[in-house]
């Protein structure tokens, strides 16, 4: 695995990888997985999907300051770079891009990405500048790597929807593939922020996936959108030590809340505070 810390090193490694085209002149499929490090089994699932699909797999590890608000955990965010690189190599990554802030943003960006209306609700309402920062760095890395296909986790469903929208609206010609949520044996969605939880807080956090399952069960039993929403909300609002930020039933592409009599595919999306840690989770449902 080649580890690149600068744009020049990345460009050189990508050029060298392109020399390996087949004798028939067929270009190799270039895949990209973007991460903020502190890698876990959820990231490994993304990398496995990338490795299966791509001839050349590139992974980035970068804690992007533009997507953190002024009072969020940017400084405290875990950065175990050695173990991260070891996991990337074990999953068959060909090129790891690990830039510094100075390399990514040699000056304050003057041209910014406007993420549009999807970014003003749910996570965007709680974190107003978050998705603009996300799309800024995603767009930059897309331009540096020029992937054919990229892989994003379903856990960050709103981010996934926004990346897809950006790629479509700006005609970027990249296939965006969703990778299902990886969960621990107790049902909690894997997240780098789970390490912030005490054992008791982790136990309390299980109310979040329990709420999503309750909503899905109601949907599978033929309940209405209103029933699904109420079933999920009742579980988490009654949970000790869990402070609900939001729990909604939305269209998985537009993130507009579904009306009470909606049918078809929906997404139960939730965010809650457990102690000082804010967790998000979601689950797709089919409303009959």
PDB file of C-alpha atoms in Angstrom:
ATOM      1  CA  UNK A   1       0.000   0.000   0.000  1.00  0.00           C
ATOM      2  CA  UNK A   2       1.307   3.440  -0.937  1.00  0.00           C
ATOM      3  CA  UNK A   3       0.768   6.158   1.663  1.00  0.00           C
ATOM      4  CA  UNK A   4       0.460   9.635   0.165  1.00  0.00           C
ATOM      5  CA  UNK A   5       0.544  12.791   2.273  1.00  0.00           C
ATOM      6  CA  UNK A   6       0.531  15.361  -0.528  1.00  0.00           C
ATOM      7  CA  UNK A   7      -1.420  15.980  -3.718  1.00  0.00           C
ATOM      8  CA  UNK A   8       1.764  15.448  -5.727  1.00  0.00           C
ATOM      9  CA  UNK A   9       2.386  12.023  -4.150  1.00  0.00           C
ATOM     10  CA  UNK A  10      -1.252  11.082  -4.749  1.00  0.00           C
ATOM     11  CA  UNK A  11      -1.117  12.151  -8.389  1.00  0.00           C
ATOM     12  CA  UNK A  12       2.104  10.189  -8.907  1.00  0.00           C
ATOM     13  CA  UNK A  13       0.656   7.032  -7.325  1.00  0.00           C
ATOM     14  CA  UNK A  14      -2.536   7.322  -9.378  1.00  0.00           C
ATOM     15  CA  UNK A  15      -0.475   7.739 -12.535  1.00  0.00           C
ATOM     16  CA  UNK A  16       1.604   4.667 -11.703  1.00  0.00           C
ATOM     17  CA  UNK A  17      -1.538   2.636 -11.044  1.00  0.00           C
ATOM     18  CA  UNK A  18      -2.987   3.641 -14.430  1.00  0.00           C
ATOM     19  CA  UNK A  19       0.034   2.145 -16.204  1.00  0.00           C
ATOM     20  CA  UNK A  20      -1.337  -1.246 -15.214  1.00  0.00           C
ATOM     21  CA  UNK A  21      -4.078  -1.135 -17.855  1.00  0.00           C
ATOM     22  CA  UNK A  22      -4.728  -4.402 -19.608  1.00  0.00           C
ATOM     23  CA  UNK A  23      -3.118  -5.212 -22.938  1.00  0.00           C
ATOM     24  CA  UNK A  24      -6.536  -4.597 -24.505  1.00  0.00           C
ATOM     25  CA  UNK A  25      -6.452  -0.960 -23.389  1.00  0.00           C
ATOM     26  CA  UNK A  26      -9.297  -1.318 -20.909  1.00  0.00           C
ATOM     27  CA  UNK A  27      -8.895   1.231 -18.116  1.00  0.00           C
ATOM     28  CA  UNK A  28      -8.859  -0.042 -14.569  1.00  0.00           C
ATOM     29  CA  UNK A  29     -11.881   0.774 -12.419  1.00  0.00           C
ATOM     30  CA  UNK A  30     -10.862   3.257  -9.733  1.00  0.00           C
ATOM     31  CA  UNK A  31     -12.712   3.067  -6.395  1.00  0.00           C
ATOM     32  CA  UNK A  32     -12.687   5.523  -3.486  1.00  0.00           C
ATOM     33  CA  UNK A  33     -13.616   5.227   0.193  1.00  0.00           C
ATOM     34  CA  UNK A  34     -13.457   8.459   2.187  1.00  0.00           C
ATOM     35  CA  UNK A  35     -13.054   8.282   5.975  1.00  0.00           C
ATOM     36  CA  UNK A  36     -12.214  10.478   8.951  1.00  0.00           C
ATOM     37  CA  UNK A  37     -10.142   7.716  10.520  1.00  0.00           C
ATOM     38  CA  UNK A  38     -10.740   5.995  13.874  1.00  0.00           C
ATOM     39  CA  UNK A  39     -11.616   3.061  11.665  1.00  0.00           C
ATOM     40  CA  UNK A  40     -13.842   0.186  12.805  1.00  0.00           C
ATOM     41  CA  UNK A  41     -15.730  -2.754  11.310  1.00  0.00           C
ATOM     42  CA  UNK A  42     -18.175  -0.400   9.599  1.00  0.00           C
ATOM     43  CA  UNK A  43     -15.322   1.154   7.645  1.00  0.00           C
ATOM     44  CA  UNK A  44     -13.963  -2.322   6.928  1.00  0.00           C
ATOM     45  CA  UNK A  45     -17.287  -3.165   5.290  1.00  0.00           C
ATOM     46  CA  UNK A  46     -16.952  -0.114   3.052  1.00  0.00           C
ATOM     47  CA  UNK A  47     -13.414  -1.134   2.129  1.00  0.00           C
ATOM     48  CA  UNK A  48     -14.482  -4.713   1.373  1.00  0.00           C
ATOM     49  CA  UNK A  49     -17.178  -3.410  -0.963  1.00  0.00           C
ATOM     50  CA  UNK A  50     -14.594  -1.207  -2.636  1.00  0.00           C
ATOM     51  CA  UNK A  51     -12.076  -4.011  -2.942  1.00  0.00           C
ATOM     52  CA  UNK A  52     -14.638  -6.309  -4.566  1.00  0.00           C
ATOM     53  CA  UNK A  53     -15.689  -3.703  -7.126  1.00  0.00           C
ATOM     54  CA  UNK A  54     -12.528  -1.792  -8.027  1.00  0.00           C
ATOM     55  CA  UNK A  55      -9.250  -2.661  -9.709  1.00  0.00           C
ATOM     56  CA  UNK A  56      -7.496   0.157  -7.847  1.00  0.00           C
ATOM     57  CA  UNK A  57      -8.814   1.093  -4.404  1.00  0.00           C
ATOM     58  CA  UNK A  58      -8.004   4.466  -2.842  1.00  0.00           C
ATOM     59  CA  UNK A  59      -8.930   5.376   0.741  1.00  0.00           C
ATOM     60  CA  UNK A  60      -8.611   8.774   2.366  1.00  0.00           C
ATOM     61  CA  UNK A  61      -8.133   9.454   6.077  1.00  0.00           C
ATOM     62  CA  UNK A  62      -8.775  13.073   6.957  1.00  0.00           C
ATOM     63  CA  UNK A  63     -10.553  14.815   9.837  1.00  0.00           C
ATOM     64  CA  UNK A  64     -12.097  17.689   7.934  1.00  0.00           C
ATOM     65  CA  UNK A  65     -12.295  20.868  10.058  1.00  0.00           C
ATOM     66  CA  UNK A  66     -14.894  22.496   7.805  1.00  0.00           C
ATOM     67  CA  UNK A  67     -17.598  20.045   8.850  1.00  0.00           C
ATOM     68  CA  UNK A  68     -17.230  20.690  12.587  1.00  0.00           C
ATOM     69  CA  UNK A  69     -19.098  23.492  14.321  1.00  0.00           C
ATOM     70  CA  UNK A  70     -17.386  25.888  16.777  1.00  0.00           C
ATOM     71  CA  UNK A  71     -18.402  23.877  19.851  1.00  0.00           C
ATOM     72  CA  UNK A  72     -18.068  20.362  18.423  1.00  0.00           C
ATOM     73  CA  UNK A  73     -15.414  17.726  19.056  1.00  0.00           C
ATOM     74  CA  UNK A  74     -12.874  18.512  16.308  1.00  0.00           C
ATOM     75  CA  UNK A  75      -9.873  18.663  18.646  1.00  0.00           C
ATOM     76  CA  UNK A  76     -10.987  15.607  20.625  1.00  0.00           C
ATOM     77  CA  UNK A  77     -11.862  13.501  17.580  1.00  0.00           C
ATOM     78  CA  UNK A  78      -9.731  10.314  17.706  1.00  0.00           C
ATOM     79  CA  UNK A  79      -6.830  10.106  15.247  1.00  0.00           C
ATOM     80  CA  UNK A  80      -5.151   6.668  15.623  1.00  0.00           C
ATOM     81  CA  UNK A  81      -3.361   6.916  12.297  1.00  0.00           C
ATOM     82  CA  UNK A  82      -1.064   3.896  12.735  1.00  0.00           C
ATOM     83  CA  UNK A  83      -3.901   1.464  13.449  1.00  0.00           C
ATOM     84  CA  UNK A  84      -5.963   3.106  10.695  1.00  0.00           C
ATOM     85  CA  UNK A  85      -3.237   2.502   8.126  1.00  0.00           C
ATOM     86  CA  UNK A  86      -2.854  -1.085   9.328  1.00  0.00           C
ATOM     87  CA  UNK A  87      -6.570  -1.704   8.770  1.00  0.00           C
ATOM     88  CA  UNK A  88      -6.474  -0.104   5.319  1.00  0.00           C
ATOM     89  CA  UNK A  89      -3.586  -2.325   4.305  1.00  0.00           C
ATOM     90  CA  UNK A  90      -5.257  -5.449   5.696  1.00  0.00           C
ATOM     91  CA  UNK A  91      -8.355  -4.689   3.590  1.00  0.00           C
ATOM     92  CA  UNK A  92      -6.324  -4.464   0.397  1.00  0.00           C
ATOM     93  CA  UNK A  93      -6.211  -0.708  -0.150  1.00  0.00           C
ATOM     94  CA  UNK A  94      -3.759   0.232  -2.897  1.00  0.00           C
ATOM     95  CA  UNK A  95      -3.344   3.944  -2.117  1.00  0.00           C
ATOM     96  CA  UNK A  96      -3.960   5.711   1.201  1.00  0.00           C
ATOM     97  CA  UNK A  97      -4.317   9.494   1.068  1.00  0.00           C
ATOM     98  CA  UNK A  98      -3.612  11.067   4.487  1.00  0.00           C
ATOM     99  CA  UNK A  99      -3.250  14.826   3.939  1.00  0.00           C
ATOM    100  CA  UNK A 100      -2.659  17.533   6.521  1.00  0.00           C
ATOM    101  CA  UNK A 101      -4.943  20.549   6.935  1.00  0.00           C
ATOM    102  CA  UNK A 102      -2.323  22.678   5.183  1.00  0.00           C
ATOM    103  CA  UNK A 103      -2.290  20.299   2.233  1.00  0.00           C
ATOM    104  CA  UNK A 104      -6.075  20.206   1.883  1.00  0.00           C
ATOM    105  CA  UNK A 105      -6.683  23.891   2.558  1.00  0.00           C
ATOM    106  CA  UNK A 106      -3.551  25.941   1.773  1.00  0.00           C
ATOM    107  CA  UNK A 107      -5.772  28.981   2.254  1.00  0.00           C
ATOM    108  CA  UNK A 108      -9.329  29.575   3.395  1.00  0.00           C
ATOM    109  CA  UNK A 109     -11.587  28.407   0.537  1.00  0.00           C
ATOM    110  CA  UNK A 110     -13.261  31.287  -1.258  1.00  0.00           C
ATOM    111  CA  UNK A 111     -15.493  29.171  -3.501  1.00  0.00           C
ATOM    112  CA  UNK A 112     -17.915  27.103  -1.441  1.00  0.00           C
ATOM    113  CA  UNK A 113     -20.420  24.329  -2.121  1.00  0.00           C
ATOM    114  CA  UNK A 114     -24.056  25.204  -1.340  1.00  0.00           C
ATOM    115  CA  UNK A 115     -25.670  21.895  -0.250  1.00  0.00           C
ATOM    116  CA  UNK A 116     -29.213  23.137  -0.840  1.00  0.00           C
ATOM    117  CA  UNK A 117     -32.475  22.497   1.052  1.00  0.00           C
ATOM    118  CA  UNK A 118     -31.727  18.910   2.144  1.00  0.00           C
ATOM    119  CA  UNK A 119     -28.937  20.334   4.311  1.00  0.00           C
ATOM    120  CA  UNK A 120     -31.295  22.574   6.307  1.00  0.00           C
ATOM    121  CA  UNK A 121     -33.237  19.800   8.060  1.00  0.00           C
ATOM    122  CA  UNK A 122     -32.404  17.135  10.681  1.00  0.00           C
ATOM    123  CA  UNK A 123     -28.588  16.999  10.932  1.00  0.00           C
ATOM    124  CA  UNK A 124     -28.397  20.236   8.982  1.00  0.00           C
ATOM    125  CA  UNK A 125     -30.732  22.007  11.396  1.00  0.00           C
ATOM    126  CA  UNK A 126     -28.706  20.865  14.406  1.00  0.00           C
ATOM    127  CA  UNK A 127     -25.365  21.464  12.660  1.00  0.00           C
ATOM    128  CA  UNK A 128     -25.984  24.350  10.212  1.00  0.00           C
ATOM    129  CA  UNK A 129     -22.537  24.408   8.562  1.00  0.00           C
ATOM    130  CA  UNK A 130     -21.883  20.668   8.627  1.00  0.00           C
ATOM    131  CA  UNK A 131     -22.976  19.552   5.170  1.00  0.00           C
ATOM    132  CA  UNK A 132     -21.403  22.491   3.376  1.00  0.00           C
ATOM    133  CA  UNK A 133     -18.111  21.379   4.922  1.00  0.00           C
ATOM    134  CA  UNK A 134     -18.751  17.742   4.023  1.00  0.00           C
ATOM    135  CA  UNK A 135     -19.480  18.473   0.368  1.00  0.00           C
ATOM    136  CA  UNK A 136     -16.508  20.845   0.159  1.00  0.00           C
ATOM    137  CA  UNK A 137     -14.035  18.127   1.116  1.00  0.00           C
ATOM    138  CA  UNK A 138     -15.842  15.380  -0.844  1.00  0.00           C
ATOM    139  CA  UNK A 139     -15.750  17.515  -3.984  1.00  0.00           C
ATOM    140  CA  UNK A 140     -12.040  18.257  -3.478  1.00  0.00           C
ATOM    141  CA  UNK A 141     -11.095  14.606  -2.975  1.00  0.00           C
ATOM    142  CA  UNK A 142     -13.245  13.550  -5.937  1.00  0.00           C
ATOM    143  CA  UNK A 143     -11.287  16.017  -8.081  1.00  0.00           C
ATOM    144  CA  UNK A 144      -7.948  14.778  -6.752  1.00  0.00           C
ATOM    145  CA  UNK A 145      -8.715  11.051  -7.124  1.00  0.00           C
ATOM    146  CA  UNK A 146     -11.185  11.091 -10.039  1.00  0.00           C
ATOM    147  CA  UNK A 147     -12.841   7.812  -9.025  1.00  0.00           C
ATOM    148  CA  UNK A 148     -15.217   5.798 -11.169  1.00  0.00           C
ATOM    149  CA  UNK A 149     -17.118   4.576  -8.121  1.00  0.00           C
ATOM    150  CA  UNK A 150     -17.240   5.678  -4.489  1.00  0.00           C
ATOM    151  CA  UNK A 151     -18.676   4.030  -1.374  1.00  0.00           C
ATOM    152  CA  UNK A 152     -20.582   5.726   1.456  1.00  0.00           C
ATOM    153  CA  UNK A 153     -22.204   4.172   4.492  1.00  0.00           C
ATOM    154  CA  UNK A 154     -25.966   4.123   4.918  1.00  0.00           C
ATOM    155  CA  UNK A 155     -25.500   5.129   8.563  1.00  0.00           C
ATOM    156  CA  UNK A 156     -24.882   8.711   7.437  1.00  0.00           C
ATOM    157  CA  UNK A 157     -27.983   8.595   5.263  1.00  0.00           C
ATOM    158  CA  UNK A 158     -28.414  12.345   4.886  1.00  0.00           C
ATOM    159  CA  UNK A 159     -24.773  12.711   3.866  1.00  0.00           C
ATOM    160  CA  UNK A 160     -25.242   9.893   1.354  1.00  0.00           C
ATOM    161  CA  UNK A 161     -28.292  11.625  -0.139  1.00  0.00           C
ATOM    162  CA  UNK A 162     -26.409  14.921  -0.437  1.00  0.00           C
ATOM    163  CA  UNK A 163     -23.350  13.346  -2.080  1.00  0.00           C
ATOM    164  CA  UNK A 164     -25.612  11.625  -4.605  1.00  0.00           C
ATOM    165  CA  UNK A 165     -27.417  14.888  -5.292  1.00  0.00           C
ATOM    166  CA  UNK A 166     -24.148  16.779  -5.776  1.00  0.00           C
ATOM    167  CA  UNK A 167     -22.818  14.134  -8.169  1.00  0.00           C
ATOM    168  CA  UNK A 168     -26.049  14.191 -10.203  1.00  0.00           C
ATOM    169  CA  UNK A 169     -26.578  17.959 -10.218  1.00  0.00           C
ATOM    170  CA  UNK A 170     -22.954  18.755 -11.126  1.00  0.00           C
ATOM    171  CA  UNK A 171     -22.661  15.939 -13.719  1.00  0.00           C
ATOM    172  CA  UNK A 172     -19.615  14.484 -11.999  1.00  0.00           C
ATOM    173  CA  UNK A 173     -19.952  11.072 -13.639  1.00  0.00           C
ATOM    174  CA  UNK A 174     -19.213   9.058 -10.478  1.00  0.00           C
ATOM    175  CA  UNK A 175     -21.236   6.073  -9.299  1.00  0.00           C
ATOM    176  CA  UNK A 176     -22.162   6.447  -5.615  1.00  0.00           C
ATOM    177  CA  UNK A 177     -22.837   3.122  -3.901  1.00  0.00           C
ATOM    178  CA  UNK A 178     -24.478   2.803  -0.498  1.00  0.00           C
ATOM    179  CA  UNK A 179     -23.108   0.230   1.954  1.00  0.00           C
ATOM    180  CA  UNK A 180     -25.465  -1.076   4.682  1.00  0.00           C
ATOM    181  CA  UNK A 181     -25.031  -0.116   8.338  1.00  0.00           C
ATOM    182  CA  UNK A 182     -22.691  -2.332  10.344  1.00  0.00           C
ATOM    183  CA  UNK A 183     -24.021  -3.028  13.833  1.00  0.00           C
ATOM    184  CA  UNK A 184     -22.461  -4.464  16.968  1.00  0.00           C
ATOM    185  CA  UNK A 185     -23.841  -7.686  18.419  1.00  0.00           C
ATOM    186  CA  UNK A 186     -26.126  -5.637  20.699  1.00  0.00           C
ATOM    187  CA  UNK A 187     -27.608  -3.753  17.734  1.00  0.00           C
ATOM    188  CA  UNK A 188     -25.855  -0.407  18.231  1.00  0.00           C
ATOM    189  CA  UNK A 189     -24.691   1.097  14.938  1.00  0.00           C
ATOM    190  CA  UNK A 190     -20.902   1.220  14.787  1.00  0.00           C
ATOM    191  CA  UNK A 191     -19.512   4.729  15.164  1.00  0.00           C
ATOM    192  CA  UNK A 192     -16.186   6.264  16.129  1.00  0.00           C
ATOM    193  CA  UNK A 193     -18.112   8.240  18.760  1.00  0.00           C
ATOM    194  CA  UNK A 194     -19.216   5.044  20.534  1.00  0.00           C
ATOM    195  CA  UNK A 195     -15.842   5.108  22.271  1.00  0.00           C
ATOM    196  CA  UNK A 196     -17.031   8.168  24.191  1.00  0.00           C
ATOM    197  CA  UNK A 197     -19.791   6.146  25.903  1.00  0.00           C
ATOM    198  CA  UNK A 198     -19.405   4.703  29.386  1.00  0.00           C
ATOM    199  CA  UNK A 199     -20.709   1.122  29.848  1.00  0.00           C
ATOM    200  CA  UNK A 200     -23.941   2.470  31.363  1.00  0.00           C
ATOM    201  CA  UNK A 201     -24.383   5.047  28.607  1.00  0.00           C
ATOM    202  CA  UNK A 202     -23.869   2.370  25.986  1.00  0.00           C
ATOM    203  CA  UNK A 203     -26.621   0.289  27.575  1.00  0.00           C
ATOM    204  CA  UNK A 204     -28.945   3.292  27.465  1.00  0.00           C
ATOM    205  CA  UNK A 205     -28.017   4.022  23.850  1.00  0.00           C
ATOM    206  CA  UNK A 206     -29.567   0.709  22.790  1.00  0.00           C
ATOM    207  CA  UNK A 207     -32.940   2.483  22.985  1.00  0.00           C
ATOM    208  CA  UNK A 208     -32.095   4.117  19.653  1.00  0.00           C
ATOM    209  CA  UNK A 209     -31.866   0.936  17.515  1.00  0.00           C
ATOM    210  CA  UNK A 210     -34.742  -0.535  19.554  1.00  0.00           C
ATOM    211  CA  UNK A 211     -36.907   2.402  18.498  1.00  0.00           C
ATOM    212  CA  UNK A 212     -36.037   1.874  14.836  1.00  0.00           C
ATOM    213  CA  UNK A 213     -36.848  -1.828  15.054  1.00  0.00           C
ATOM    214  CA  UNK A 214     -40.191  -1.035  16.689  1.00  0.00           C
ATOM    215  CA  UNK A 215     -41.072   1.243  13.798  1.00  0.00           C
ATOM    216  CA  UNK A 216     -40.038  -1.337  11.237  1.00  0.00           C
ATOM    217  CA  UNK A 217     -42.144  -4.025  12.928  1.00  0.00           C
ATOM    218  CA  UNK A 218     -45.205  -1.794  12.728  1.00  0.00           C
ATOM    219  CA  UNK A 219     -44.505  -1.133   9.042  1.00  0.00           C
ATOM    220  CA  UNK A 220     -44.132  -4.862   8.340  1.00  0.00           C
ATOM    221  CA  UNK A 221     -47.457  -5.474  10.105  1.00  0.00           C
ATOM    222  CA  UNK A 222     -49.186  -3.050   7.735  1.00  0.00           C
ATOM    223  CA  UNK A 223     -49.258   0.032   9.951  1.00  0.00           C
ATOM    224  CA  UNK A 224     -49.572   3.541   8.535  1.00  0.00           C
ATOM    225  CA  UNK A 225     -46.765   6.068   8.370  1.00  0.00           C
ATOM    226  CA  UNK A 226     -48.254   7.753  11.433  1.00  0.00           C
ATOM    227  CA  UNK A 227     -48.256   4.431  13.308  1.00  0.00           C
ATOM    228  CA  UNK A 228     -44.641   3.726  12.345  1.00  0.00           C
ATOM    229  CA  UNK A 229     -43.501   7.128  13.543  1.00  0.00           C
ATOM    230  CA  UNK A 230     -45.385   6.900  16.835  1.00  0.00           C
ATOM    231  CA  UNK A 231     -44.169   3.367  17.604  1.00  0.00           C
ATOM    232  CA  UNK A 232     -40.540   4.353  17.115  1.00  0.00           C
ATOM    233  CA  UNK A 233     -40.818   7.636  18.986  1.00  0.00           C
ATOM    234  CA  UNK A 234     -42.534   6.054  22.016  1.00  0.00           C
ATOM    235  CA  UNK A 235     -39.602   3.704  22.600  1.00  0.00           C
ATOM    236  CA  UNK A 236     -36.888   6.326  22.693  1.00  0.00           C
ATOM    237  CA  UNK A 237     -38.834   9.093  24.433  1.00  0.00           C
ATOM    238  CA  UNK A 238     -39.446   6.740  27.348  1.00  0.00           C
ATOM    239  CA  UNK A 239     -35.815   5.664  27.636  1.00  0.00           C
ATOM    240  CA  UNK A 240     -33.871   6.704  30.721  1.00  0.00           C
ATOM    241  CA  UNK A 241     -30.810   8.860  30.057  1.00  0.00           C
ATOM    242  CA  UNK A 242     -31.578   9.434  26.356  1.00  0.00           C
ATOM    243  CA  UNK A 243     -32.417  12.952  25.166  1.00  0.00           C
ATOM    244  CA  UNK A 244     -34.063  12.857  21.754  1.00  0.00           C
ATOM    245  CA  UNK A 245     -32.986  15.432  19.176  1.00  0.00           C
ATOM    246  CA  UNK A 246     -35.271  14.154  16.429  1.00  0.00           C
ATOM    247  CA  UNK A 247     -37.014  11.004  15.246  1.00  0.00           C
ATOM    248  CA  UNK A 248     -38.730  11.334  11.884  1.00  0.00           C
ATOM    249  CA  UNK A 249     -39.995   9.302   8.971  1.00  0.00           C
ATOM    250  CA  UNK A 250     -38.695  10.792   5.734  1.00  0.00           C
ATOM    251  CA  UNK A 251     -38.260  10.149   2.044  1.00  0.00           C
ATOM    252  CA  UNK A 252     -34.774   8.550   1.818  1.00  0.00           C
ATOM    253  CA  UNK A 253     -33.785  10.707  -1.173  1.00  0.00           C
ATOM    254  CA  UNK A 254     -35.252  14.144  -0.423  1.00  0.00           C
ATOM    255  CA  UNK A 255     -35.429  13.899   3.399  1.00  0.00           C
ATOM    256  CA  UNK A 256     -38.870  15.491   3.314  1.00  0.00           C
ATOM    257  CA  UNK A 257     -41.076  14.141   6.112  1.00  0.00           C
ATOM    258  CA  UNK A 258     -43.660  11.660   4.873  1.00  0.00           C
ATOM    259  CA  UNK A 259     -47.334  12.485   5.427  1.00  0.00           C
ATOM    260  CA  UNK A 260     -49.412  10.315   7.762  1.00  0.00           C
ATOM    261  CA  UNK A 261     -51.034   8.453   4.844  1.00  0.00           C
ATOM    262  CA  UNK A 262     -47.856   7.895   2.803  1.00  0.00           C
ATOM    263  CA  UNK A 263     -46.962   4.556   1.235  1.00  0.00           C
ATOM    264  CA  UNK A 264     -43.793   3.142  -0.259  1.00  0.00           C
ATOM    265  CA  UNK A 265     -40.213   3.414   0.933  1.00  0.00           C
ATOM    266  CA  UNK A 266     -39.390   5.501   3.956  1.00  0.00           C
ATOM    267  CA  UNK A 267     -36.481   6.096   6.288  1.00  0.00           C
ATOM    268  CA  UNK A 268     -36.791   6.317  10.055  1.00  0.00           C
ATOM    269  CA  UNK A 269     -33.988   8.689  11.071  1.00  0.00           C
ATOM    270  CA  UNK A 270     -33.056   9.441  14.670  1.00  0.00           C
ATOM    271  CA  UNK A 271     -30.536  11.468  16.623  1.00  0.00           C
ATOM    272  CA  UNK A 272     -30.213  11.540  20.409  1.00  0.00           C
ATOM    273  CA  UNK A 273     -27.865  12.586  23.168  1.00  0.00           C
ATOM    274  CA  UNK A 274     -26.630   9.929  25.559  1.00  0.00           C
ATOM    275  CA  UNK A 275     -24.642  11.771  28.189  1.00  0.00           C
ATOM    276  CA  UNK A 276     -22.324  14.113  26.294  1.00  0.00           C
ATOM    277  CA  UNK A 277     -22.360  11.984  23.132  1.00  0.00           C
ATOM    278  CA  UNK A 278     -24.690  12.602  20.205  1.00  0.00           C
ATOM    279  CA  UNK A 279     -25.556   9.487  18.198  1.00  0.00           C
ATOM    280  CA  UNK A 280     -27.401   9.057  14.912  1.00  0.00           C
ATOM    281  CA  UNK A 281     -29.027   6.003  13.370  1.00  0.00           C
ATOM    282  CA  UNK A 282     -31.588   5.126  10.716  1.00  0.00           C
ATOM    283  CA  UNK A 283     -33.504   2.231   9.210  1.00  0.00           C
ATOM    284  CA  UNK A 284     -35.375   1.857   5.935  1.00  0.00           C
ATOM    285  CA  UNK A 285     -38.977   0.667   6.026  1.00  0.00           C
ATOM    286  CA  UNK A 286     -41.604  -0.206   3.428  1.00  0.00           C
ATOM    287  CA  UNK A 287     -45.027   1.227   4.206  1.00  0.00           C
ATOM    288  CA  UNK A 288     -47.796  -0.773   2.633  1.00  0.00           C
TER     289      UNK A 288
END
